[in-house]
Every structure is written in structure tokens, then in C-alpha cells.
mmCIF file of C-alpha atoms in Angstrom:
data_model
loop_
_atom_site.group_PDB
_atom_site.id
_atom_site.type_symbol
_atom_site.label_atom_id
_atom_site.label_comp_id
_atom_site.label_asym_id
_atom_site.label_seq_id
_atom_site.Cartn_x
_atom_site.Cartn_y
_atom_site.Cartn_z
ATOM 1 C CA MET L 1 134.297 -90.566 -21.099
ATOM 2 C CA LYS L 2 136.102 -92.919 -18.917
ATOM 3 C CA LEU L 3 135.474 -95.874 -21.086
ATOM 4 C CA PHE L 4 136.718 -94.066 -24.035
ATOM 5 C CA LEU L 5 140.068 -92.916 -22.386
ATOM 6 C CA ARG L 6 140.684 -96.276 -20.953
ATOM 7 C CA ASP L 7 140.240 -97.498 -24.786
ATOM 8 C CA GLN L 8 142.329 -94.706 -26.561
ATOM 9 C CA LEU L 9 144.889 -94.841 -23.535
ATOM 10 C CA ALA L 10 147.311 -97.384 -25.814
ATOM 11 C CA LEU L 11 147.226 -95.144 -28.529
ATOM 12 C CA VAL L 12 147.870 -92.098 -26.390
ATOM 13 C CA LEU L 13 151.311 -93.721 -24.892
ATOM 14 C CA PHE L 14 152.097 -94.708 -28.532
ATOM 15 C CA MET L 15 151.726 -90.905 -30.178
ATOM 16 C CA LEU L 16 153.959 -89.542 -26.671
ATOM 17 C CA ILE L 17 156.389 -92.226 -27.054
ATOM 18 C CA GLN L 18 156.609 -91.456 -30.840
ATOM 19 C CA LEU L 19 157.206 -87.712 -30.451
ATOM 20 C CA VAL L 20 159.643 -88.460 -27.779
ATOM 21 C CA VAL L 21 161.892 -90.915 -30.061
ATOM 22 C CA VAL L 22 161.623 -88.427 -33.053
ATOM 23 C CA THR L 23 162.521 -85.292 -31.036
ATOM 24 C CA THR L 24 165.646 -87.259 -29.534
ATOM 25 C CA VAL L 25 166.505 -88.178 -33.194
ATOM 26 C CA PHE L 26 166.506 -84.809 -34.129
ATOM 27 C CA TRP L 27 168.379 -83.672 -31.098
ATOM 28 C CA LEU L 28 171.160 -86.770 -31.658
ATOM 29 C CA ASP L 29 171.821 -85.310 -35.387
ATOM 30 C CA GLY L 30 172.376 -81.742 -34.240
ATOM 31 C CA TYR L 31 169.376 -80.292 -34.566
ATOM 32 C CA ARG L 32 169.464 -77.627 -31.441
ATOM 33 C CA ASN L 33 166.574 -75.190 -32.296
ATOM 34 C CA LEU L 34 164.216 -75.533 -29.607
ATOM 35 C CA THR L 35 161.762 -73.042 -30.690
ATOM 36 C CA ILE L 36 160.839 -74.891 -33.758
ATOM 37 C CA ALA L 37 161.283 -78.117 -31.883
ATOM 38 C CA SER L 38 158.408 -77.085 -29.493
ATOM 39 C CA TYR L 39 156.439 -75.719 -32.213
ATOM 40 C CA ALA L 40 156.390 -79.162 -34.293
ATOM 41 C CA LEU L 41 155.913 -81.081 -30.795
ATOM 42 C CA LEU L 42 152.737 -78.483 -30.016
ATOM 43 C CA LEU L 43 151.325 -78.736 -33.686
ATOM 44 C CA GLY L 44 151.612 -82.616 -33.447
ATOM 45 C CA LEU L 45 149.806 -82.574 -30.131
ATOM 46 C CA CYS L 46 146.929 -80.107 -31.400
ATOM 47 C CA VAL L 47 146.383 -82.433 -34.128
ATOM 48 C CA PHE L 48 146.440 -85.581 -32.173
ATOM 49 C CA ILE L 49 143.879 -84.284 -29.557
ATOM 50 C CA ALA L 50 141.982 -82.939 -32.549
ATOM 51 C CA PHE L 51 141.841 -86.403 -33.656
ATOM 52 C CA LEU L 52 140.629 -87.864 -30.650
ATOM 53 C CA ALA L 53 137.917 -85.181 -30.171
ATOM 54 C CA TYR L 54 136.740 -86.372 -33.509
ATOM 55 C CA ARG L 55 136.837 -89.725 -32.482
ATOM 56 C CA TYR L 56 135.117 -89.251 -29.198
ATOM 57 C CA LEU L 57 132.235 -87.342 -30.629
ATOM 58 C CA SER L 58 131.705 -89.836 -33.592
ATOM 59 C CA HIS L 59 131.547 -92.357 -31.448
ATOM 60 C CA ARG L 60 130.133 -90.736 -28.229
ATOM 61 C CA ARG L 61 126.381 -93.147 -28.380
ATOM 62 C CA PHE L 62 128.864 -96.031 -28.783
ATOM 63 C CA TYR L 63 130.740 -95.614 -25.422
ATOM 64 C CA THR L 64 127.751 -94.133 -24.038
ATOM 65 C CA LEU L 65 125.607 -97.117 -24.502
ATOM 66 C CA LEU L 66 128.505 -99.721 -23.311
ATOM 67 C CA SER L 67 128.523 -97.397 -20.199
ATOM 68 C CA SER L 68 125.501 -97.348 -19.388
ATOM 69 C CA ARG L 69 124.412 -100.975 -19.467
ATOM 70 C CA GLN L 70 120.567 -100.209 -19.129
ATOM 71 C CA ALA L 71 118.899 -100.468 -22.526
ATOM 72 C CA GLY L 72 117.211 -103.532 -24.233
ATOM 73 C CA LEU L 73 119.249 -105.337 -26.963
ATOM 74 C CA GLU L 74 116.845 -104.025 -29.731
ATOM 75 C CA GLU L 75 116.718 -100.442 -28.120
ATOM 76 C CA SER L 76 120.980 -100.652 -27.968
ATOM 77 C CA ILE L 77 121.647 -101.686 -31.459
ATOM 78 C CA GLN L 78 119.192 -98.573 -32.830
ATOM 79 C CA GLN L 79 121.773 -96.083 -30.495
ATOM 80 C CA LEU L 80 124.926 -97.506 -31.521
ATOM 81 C CA GLY L 81 125.537 -94.388 -33.781
ATOM 82 C CA ALA L 82 126.284 -94.494 -37.900
ATOM 83 C CA ALA L 83 130.373 -94.804 -37.300
ATOM 84 C CA PRO L 84 132.003 -97.535 -38.837
ATOM 85 C CA LEU L 85 132.986 -99.359 -36.063
ATOM 86 C CA PRO L 86 129.625 -98.700 -34.188
ATOM 87 C CA ALA L 87 127.547 -99.232 -37.623
ATOM 88 C CA SER L 88 129.224 -102.962 -38.245
ATOM 89 C CA LEU L 89 128.697 -104.158 -34.603
ATOM 90 C CA ALA L 90 125.304 -103.139 -34.889
ATOM 91 C CA GLU L 91 124.548 -105.168 -37.866
ATOM 92 C CA LEU L 92 126.510 -107.837 -36.284
ATOM 93 C CA LEU L 93 124.032 -107.520 -33.589
ATOM 94 C CA GLN L 94 121.004 -107.456 -35.461
ATOM 95 C CA LEU L 95 121.870 -110.492 -37.278
ATOM 96 C CA GLN L 96 122.400 -112.745 -33.981
ATOM 97 C CA TYR L 97 119.424 -110.960 -32.909
ATOM 98 C CA ARG L 98 117.524 -112.094 -35.302
ATOM 99 C CA HIS L 99 118.724 -115.240 -35.454
ATOM 100 C CA TYR L 100 118.222 -115.966 -31.373
ATOM 101 C CA GLN L 101 114.701 -114.396 -31.862
ATOM 102 C CA LYS L 102 114.175 -116.930 -34.721
ATOM 103 C CA LYS L 103 115.751 -119.689 -32.066
ATOM 104 C CA ILE L 104 113.094 -118.436 -29.151
ATOM 105 C CA ILE L 105 110.410 -118.868 -31.297
ATOM 106 C CA GLU L 106 111.063 -122.521 -32.483
ATOM 107 C CA GLY L 107 111.791 -123.025 -29.045
ATOM 108 C CA GLU L 108 108.385 -122.255 -27.757
ATOM 109 C CA ARG L 109 106.669 -123.640 -30.807
ATOM 110 C CA LYS L 110 108.490 -127.240 -29.756
ATOM 111 C CA GLN L 111 107.773 -126.621 -26.231
ATOM 112 C CA GLN L 112 103.815 -125.702 -27.104
ATOM 113 C CA ASN L 113 103.655 -129.053 -29.183
ATOM 114 C CA HIS L 114 105.266 -131.014 -26.492
ATOM 115 C CA LEU L 115 102.904 -129.846 -24.166
ATOM 116 C CA THR L 116 99.887 -130.441 -26.400
ATOM 117 C CA PHE L 117 101.348 -133.703 -27.137
ATOM 118 C CA MET L 118 101.491 -134.423 -23.511
ATOM 119 C CA ASN L 119 97.571 -133.060 -22.830
ATOM 120 C CA GLN L 120 96.180 -134.712 -25.380
ATOM 121 C CA TRP L 121 98.049 -138.502 -24.416
ATOM 122 C CA VAL L 122 97.328 -137.987 -20.620
ATOM 123 C CA HIS L 123 93.685 -137.722 -21.919
ATOM 124 C CA GLN L 124 93.977 -140.895 -24.163
ATOM 125 C CA MET L 125 95.017 -142.552 -21.436
ATOM 126 C CA LYS L 126 92.256 -141.952 -18.827
ATOM 127 C CA THR L 127 89.481 -143.476 -21.732
ATOM 128 C CA PRO L 128 90.954 -147.075 -21.585
ATOM 129 C CA LEU L 129 91.820 -146.756 -17.959
ATOM 130 C CA SER L 130 88.244 -145.059 -17.174
ATOM 131 C CA VAL L 131 86.820 -148.686 -18.780
ATOM 132 C CA LEU L 132 89.141 -150.646 -16.882
ATOM 133 C CA GLU L 133 87.897 -149.027 -13.495
ATOM 134 C CA LEU L 134 84.402 -149.685 -14.728
ATOM 135 C CA MET L 135 84.901 -153.381 -15.173
ATOM 136 C CA LEU L 136 86.704 -153.849 -11.950
ATOM 137 C CA SER L 137 83.830 -152.160 -10.171
ATOM 138 C CA GLU L 138 81.634 -154.599 -11.185
ATOM 139 C CA GLU L 139 83.283 -157.582 -9.190
ATOM 140 C CA ALA L 140 84.587 -156.700 -5.917
ATOM 141 C CA ASP L 141 87.172 -159.802 -4.875
ATOM 142 C CA ALA L 142 90.338 -159.831 -3.962
ATOM 143 C CA ARG L 143 91.929 -159.900 -7.127
ATOM 144 C CA ASN L 144 89.953 -156.783 -8.856
ATOM 145 C CA ASN L 145 90.967 -154.631 -5.406
ATOM 146 C CA SER L 146 94.474 -155.088 -6.101
ATOM 147 C CA MET L 147 94.115 -154.238 -9.689
ATOM 148 C CA ARG L 148 92.129 -151.185 -8.324
ATOM 149 C CA GLU L 149 94.911 -150.054 -6.429
ATOM 150 C CA GLU L 150 97.289 -150.386 -9.542
ATOM 151 C CA THR L 151 94.504 -148.278 -11.684
ATOM 152 C CA ASP L 152 94.530 -145.614 -8.913
ATOM 153 C CA ARG L 153 98.607 -145.355 -9.114
ATOM 154 C CA ILE L 154 98.498 -144.942 -13.052
ATOM 155 C CA ARG L 155 95.664 -142.517 -12.630
ATOM 156 C CA LYS L 156 97.903 -140.569 -10.000
ATOM 157 C CA GLY L 157 101.035 -141.141 -12.362
ATOM 158 C CA LEU L 158 98.802 -139.498 -15.245
ATOM 159 C CA ASP L 159 97.323 -136.710 -13.031
ATOM 160 C CA MET L 160 101.130 -135.779 -12.071
ATOM 161 C CA VAL L 161 102.437 -135.633 -15.893
ATOM 162 C CA LEU L 162 99.288 -133.476 -16.579
ATOM 163 C CA TYR L 163 99.916 -131.060 -13.550
ATOM 164 C CA VAL L 164 103.700 -130.795 -14.841
ATOM 165 C CA ALA L 165 102.585 -129.976 -18.482
ATOM 166 C CA ARG L 166 100.060 -127.404 -16.966
ATOM 167 C CA LEU L 167 102.533 -126.003 -14.770
ATOM 168 C CA GLU L 168 104.702 -124.227 -17.765
ATOM 169 C CA THR L 169 101.436 -122.365 -18.874
ATOM 170 C CA PHE L 170 99.957 -121.489 -15.051
ATOM 171 C CA GLU L 171 98.968 -118.263 -15.875
ATOM 172 C CA GLN L 172 96.852 -119.537 -18.617
ATOM 173 C CA ASP L 173 95.267 -121.799 -16.514
ATOM 174 C CA PHE L 174 94.637 -119.851 -13.316
ATOM 175 C CA GLN L 175 91.348 -118.930 -12.251
ATOM 176 C CA VAL L 176 90.481 -117.578 -8.682
ATOM 177 C CA GLU L 177 87.450 -118.548 -7.257
ATOM 178 C CA LYS L 178 86.096 -118.775 -3.474
ATOM 179 C CA MET L 179 86.882 -122.288 -1.897
ATOM 180 C CA GLN L 180 85.216 -123.927 1.088
ATOM 181 C CA LEU L 181 87.804 -125.643 2.739
ATOM 182 C CA ARG L 182 85.852 -128.367 4.434
ATOM 183 C CA GLU L 183 84.277 -129.112 1.442
ATOM 184 C CA LEU L 184 86.750 -129.419 -0.578
ATOM 185 C CA ALA L 185 89.080 -131.432 1.842
ATOM 186 C CA ASN L 186 85.827 -133.924 2.153
ATOM 187 C CA GLU L 187 85.881 -134.367 -1.750
ATOM 188 C CA VAL L 188 89.758 -135.087 -1.630
ATOM 189 C CA ILE L 189 89.617 -137.411 0.987
ATOM 190 C CA LEU L 190 86.647 -139.308 -0.901
ATOM 191 C CA GLU L 191 88.587 -139.610 -3.563
ATOM 192 C CA ASN L 192 90.896 -141.139 -1.765
ATOM 193 C CA ARG L 193 89.076 -143.670 0.390
ATOM 194 C CA ARG L 194 90.887 -146.780 -1.299
ATOM 195 C CA LEU L 195 94.562 -145.570 -0.421
ATOM 196 C CA PHE L 196 93.341 -144.979 3.494
ATOM 197 C CA ILE L 197 91.734 -148.050 3.777
ATOM 198 C CA ARG L 198 94.700 -150.422 2.157
ATOM 199 C CA SER L 199 97.077 -148.304 4.253
ATOM 200 C CA PHE L 200 94.946 -148.802 7.554
ATOM 201 C CA VAL L 201 95.058 -144.850 8.050
ATOM 202 C CA TYR L 202 91.957 -143.000 8.495
ATOM 203 C CA PRO L 203 91.577 -139.444 8.584
ATOM 204 C CA ASP L 204 90.251 -136.824 10.871
ATOM 205 C CA MET L 205 88.900 -133.606 9.501
ATOM 206 C CA GLN L 206 89.051 -130.731 12.018
ATOM 207 C CA ILE L 207 88.179 -127.958 9.553
ATOM 208 C CA GLU L 208 86.175 -124.971 10.971
ATOM 209 C CA GLU L 209 82.273 -124.735 9.244
ATOM 210 C CA ASN L 210 82.044 -121.858 6.047
ATOM 211 C CA LEU L 211 85.946 -121.451 6.213
ATOM 212 C CA VAL L 212 86.298 -120.064 2.793
ATOM 213 C CA VAL L 213 89.620 -118.986 0.922
ATOM 214 C CA GLU L 214 90.224 -117.025 -2.521
ATOM 215 C CA THR L 215 92.171 -119.308 -4.404
ATOM 216 C CA ASP L 216 92.476 -121.447 -7.483
ATOM 217 C CA GLY L 217 89.985 -124.646 -6.965
ATOM 218 C CA LYS L 218 91.736 -126.971 -9.443
ATOM 219 C CA TRP L 219 95.230 -126.355 -8.323
ATOM 220 C CA LEU L 220 94.288 -126.582 -4.592
ATOM 221 C CA ARG L 221 92.353 -129.650 -4.930
ATOM 222 C CA PHE L 222 95.714 -131.027 -6.429
ATOM 223 C CA ILE L 223 97.731 -129.960 -3.718
ATOM 224 C CA MET L 224 95.736 -131.059 -1.154
ATOM 225 C CA GLN L 225 95.542 -134.708 -2.898
ATOM 226 C CA GLN L 226 99.688 -134.635 -2.764
ATOM 227 C CA LEU L 227 99.728 -133.329 0.844
ATOM 228 C CA ILE L 228 97.226 -136.241 2.088
ATOM 229 C CA ALA L 229 98.673 -138.951 -0.351
ATOM 230 C CA ASN L 230 102.040 -138.159 1.068
ATOM 231 C CA ALA L 231 100.876 -138.215 4.712
ATOM 232 C CA VAL L 232 99.304 -141.377 3.732
ATOM 233 C CA ASN L 233 101.941 -142.933 2.216
ATOM 234 C CA TYR L 234 104.791 -142.399 5.169
ATOM 235 C CA SER L 235 102.186 -143.425 8.037
ATOM 236 C CA ALA L 236 101.093 -146.655 6.126
ATOM 237 C CA GLY L 237 100.228 -149.866 8.291
ATOM 238 C CA SER L 238 100.464 -147.820 11.648
ATOM 239 C CA GLY L 239 96.805 -147.620 11.988
ATOM 240 C CA ALA L 240 97.069 -143.954 12.941
ATOM 241 C CA LYS L 241 95.287 -141.070 11.642
ATOM 242 C CA ILE L 242 95.985 -138.083 9.625
ATOM 243 C CA THR L 243 94.718 -134.989 10.914
ATOM 244 C CA ILE L 244 93.429 -132.066 8.454
ATOM 245 C CA ASN L 245 93.268 -128.695 10.210
ATOM 246 C CA GLY L 246 91.867 -125.800 8.844
ATOM 247 C CA TYR L 247 91.521 -122.626 11.361
ATOM 248 C CA ARG L 248 91.378 -118.491 11.126
ATOM 249 C CA SER L 249 94.401 -116.945 12.511
ATOM 250 C CA GLU L 250 94.715 -112.780 12.754
ATOM 251 C CA ARG L 251 95.423 -111.940 9.292
ATOM 252 C CA SER L 252 94.961 -115.157 7.527
ATOM 253 C CA VAL L 253 93.696 -118.971 7.026
ATOM 254 C CA ILE L 254 95.329 -121.498 8.166
ATOM 255 C CA LEU L 255 95.388 -125.466 6.593
ATOM 256 C CA GLU L 256 97.253 -128.298 8.171
ATOM 257 C CA VAL L 257 97.726 -131.975 7.429
ATOM 258 C CA ILE L 258 99.315 -133.609 9.879
ATOM 259 C CA ASP L 259 100.494 -137.305 9.774
ATOM 260 C CA CYS L 260 102.171 -139.544 12.626
ATOM 261 C CA GLY L 261 104.844 -141.155 10.395
ATOM 262 C CA VAL L 262 108.555 -141.547 10.459
ATOM 263 C CA GLY L 263 109.240 -137.716 10.208
ATOM 264 C CA ILE L 264 111.449 -136.014 7.786
ATOM 265 C CA PRO L 265 115.525 -135.935 8.840
ATOM 266 C CA ALA L 266 116.585 -132.401 9.285
ATOM 267 C CA SER L 267 119.161 -132.875 6.876
ATOM 268 C CA ASP L 268 116.103 -132.973 4.146
ATOM 269 C CA LEU L 269 113.791 -130.656 5.598
ATOM 270 C CA SER L 270 115.708 -127.707 3.559
ATOM 271 C CA ARG L 271 115.659 -129.633 0.066
ATOM 272 C CA ILE L 272 112.100 -131.440 0.447
ATOM 273 C CA PHE L 273 110.944 -128.413 -2.192
ATOM 274 C CA ASN L 274 113.563 -129.163 -5.045
ATOM 275 C CA ALA L 275 112.638 -130.879 -7.896
ATOM 276 C CA PHE L 276 113.455 -134.958 -8.062
ATOM 277 C CA PHE L 277 114.420 -134.489 -4.754
ATOM 278 C CA THR L 278 113.302 -137.869 -2.830
ATOM 279 C CA GLY L 279 115.428 -137.940 0.218
ATOM 280 C CA GLU L 280 116.103 -140.839 3.119
ATOM 281 C CA ASN L 281 112.253 -141.149 3.158
ATOM 282 C CA GLY L 282 111.873 -141.350 -0.602
ATOM 283 C CA ARG L 283 114.381 -144.118 -1.212
ATOM 284 C CA ALA L 284 112.643 -146.239 1.832
ATOM 285 C CA PHE L 285 109.483 -145.792 0.322
ATOM 286 C CA LYS L 286 110.348 -146.929 -3.403
ATOM 287 C CA GLU L 287 107.279 -144.807 -4.784
ATOM 288 C CA SER L 288 108.161 -141.021 -4.699
ATOM 289 C CA THR L 289 109.327 -139.145 -7.779
ATOM 290 C CA GLY L 290 110.493 -135.980 -6.034
ATOM 291 C CA MET L 291 107.873 -133.664 -8.128
ATOM 292 C CA GLY L 292 105.032 -133.488 -6.139
ATOM 293 C CA LEU L 293 105.960 -131.085 -2.934
ATOM 294 C CA TYR L 294 108.224 -129.108 -5.723
ATOM 295 C CA ILE L 295 104.823 -128.780 -7.640
ATOM 296 C CA VAL L 296 103.025 -127.792 -4.526
ATOM 297 C CA ARG L 297 105.483 -124.929 -3.710
ATOM 298 C CA THR L 298 105.863 -123.562 -7.066
ATOM 299 C CA VAL L 299 102.002 -123.622 -7.328
ATOM 300 C CA LEU L 300 101.424 -122.095 -3.847
ATOM 301 C CA ASP L 301 104.507 -119.193 -4.541
ATOM 302 C CA LYS L 302 102.349 -118.469 -7.725
ATOM 303 C CA MET L 303 98.886 -118.045 -6.157
ATOM 304 C CA ASN L 304 100.555 -116.391 -3.480
ATOM 305 C CA HIS L 305 100.063 -118.622 -0.920
ATOM 306 C CA GLU L 306 102.749 -119.726 1.613
ATOM 307 C CA ILE L 307 103.765 -123.644 2.819
ATOM 308 C CA GLU L 308 105.554 -124.460 6.399
ATOM 309 C CA VAL L 309 106.617 -127.884 7.258
ATOM 310 C CA GLU L 310 107.049 -128.775 10.890
ATOM 311 C CA SER L 311 108.574 -132.346 11.277
ATOM 312 C CA LYS L 312 110.280 -134.934 13.672
ATOM 313 C CA THR L 313 112.486 -138.271 13.185
ATOM 314 C CA GLY L 314 111.337 -141.496 15.021
ATOM 315 C CA GLU L 315 108.063 -144.020 14.426
ATOM 316 C CA GLY L 316 105.138 -141.662 15.182
ATOM 317 C CA SER L 317 106.859 -138.004 15.414
ATOM 318 C CA GLY L 318 104.947 -137.173 12.380
ATOM 319 C CA THR L 319 105.122 -134.126 10.098
ATOM 320 C CA THR L 320 102.903 -130.938 9.524
ATOM 321 C CA MET L 321 102.621 -129.697 6.396
ATOM 322 C CA ARG L 322 100.879 -125.951 6.545
ATOM 323 C CA ILE L 323 99.288 -123.775 3.958
ATOM 324 C CA ILE L 324 98.907 -120.057 4.560
ATOM 325 C CA PHE L 325 95.778 -117.851 2.767
ATOM 326 C CA PRO L 326 97.276 -114.653 3.561
ATOM 327 C CA PHE L 327 94.596 -112.234 3.935
ATOM 328 C CA ALA L 328 92.042 -114.711 2.081
ATOM 329 C CA ALA L 329 89.878 -115.594 5.172
ATOM 330 C CA VAL L 330 86.257 -114.878 4.547
ATOM 331 C CA GLN L 331 84.089 -114.595 7.777
ATOM 332 C CA SER L 332 81.097 -116.875 6.153
ATOM 333 C CA VAL L 333 79.631 -118.085 2.644
ATOM 334 C CA GLU L 334 77.132 -115.241 2.482
ATOM 335 C CA HIS L 335 79.905 -112.723 2.627
#
């Protein structure tokens, strides 16, 4: 009702001004019969009020819908009513709705085609890469070792592309299972052994035995690879160790990756999980894409896990990345 009155306010004012003007003209012309004049004014007001009542009743659903602002678009179109103005608006909205539905479907199709292409391209690139790695493994000399470092970088880059593509369809690729943290961490360390060796950094795993969490094993492996690779890269050449802790707290399981690197500046801490953010360290070390920690945070949020970071700047100060698995502790593998 309020919206209707606001919409008709100009018409009401125009009608009142018109009645005053007509009455004034008759008065100045010498017409002094107040009874007839009052009757004419009252009759005009009654007709005008009847018109407003008809207009409100015929457009009531239209004004009610505009005032509520709760219904979905398709439901809103159906509730606009049959009056000429609401019906015309409903027809226009229906055309726009169909147009944007078509655009959305077309966009989703293009996105799906893009994801399919990226997945196929990554897998096609991995085949010749595996052949190269096999050929390089036959002879262990300095030249081949250097080439293996480059193939490792290519493989990690391809994996990054693949996981970014899969992030768009995370729910379709998500599978919860029980994972032993110690076993998984050991596998990730072995996969990155050449990175540890050439960076002069060694791992120190301090994960409790039979520490199990319920999570997606494939995504958790990727997350651990990202955190460990970052820790090694920012500690390279120092002869330091990377500590991987895993333990139970009162109501959760904690996994920590601790390095002794240069640390993260306080001004960067709040932004390290933003997409494409590299920060001071990323610009200094040249190889940062700014996507690794973004994917880590996004995936952990989707899996209902948490991540915390503690860091101090300065050589050897180090950074602690802490993953929290709420209510995910399992006392033993048998349980």
C-alpha cells in the first residue's frame, strides 16, 4: 500500500490542484452556489477515489511483489498479475530471463569445454614428460640431474594447472576417506626428495603414530606438497630443517609445517591466501605464482578444515603453517 501511495502521489496532487483551479475559475466568473460547487467537488473526489481503488486492486499483486523483494525471478514473473502494465512487465522480464538463462547455459558449456581441454592437455603433456624422466633416470650425471630439476618444475606446474581446473568442479571430485597423516607425509617427502637435496634442506617428521583424519586424500596430498615445497624454497641453501608435526589436541588434529626461512612480513600475512598475491618473498624468489596458498585455503574451506599461519621476519625466524582438522581425530587405525 505504501508503495502504491508513493507511486500515485503525483496524480493525487495533480487532481487536487485541478479541482482547486476549476472551482476558482467558476468563483471568479460569479458562480456563488456553494451547495452545487461542494456537490461537484465531492462527486469528483468520489470518482477519483473509486479510480484509485480500482487501480490498486488491479495492481495489488504487482505492488505487493515489488514491496516484498523475496521471491525468485521466475516466481516473480508469475505473480505480476494480468493488468496491462504488470502483464507487459512480466512479458519483458520473461524475455530477459530466457535470454540470460541461455547465456548462463552457454557460459557453463564453454567453461566445461575449457576444463575438459585443460584436463586433457595436462594429461597429454605428462606422457612425454614421463618419457623424458625415464630417459634421464638411466644416467645420473650433473647434466641429467639439472634436467631432472627442470622436469620436476614442469610436472609441478602441470599439477598446479590441473588442480586449479578441478577446483571449479570440486564437489564432483571430492571423496572423504580415512588417511594416516604420517604415511601420507612420508610419501610427500619421498616425492620431493630431489627438492630437499638440491635445496640443502632436510625434513624432520614428528607425527604421532596412527594419527588418522577423515578427509580427501588426493586434495590433502596436494596441500601438503604445496606447504612443504614453500617451506623448502624459502629455506633453501641454509642447511636448515623442515619440521612436520602432527598431534592431537582436545577436539581436533593438528598438522604443522615449520620452516626456518626468512619469514613473512607482517604487512603480507593478511593477504598471502589471496589469488595471485606473491608479496615481498614471492618477488624476491622469482618462482612464486601466488596461486598455491590460494588453492590451499580454498580447498581447506570446502573440506571444513582450517589453516593458521605464524611468522616472524629475519633469517632463520621461520614460518609455521598449521592445518586444523576439527573433530577429525581417530584414536587408532583399528577404530
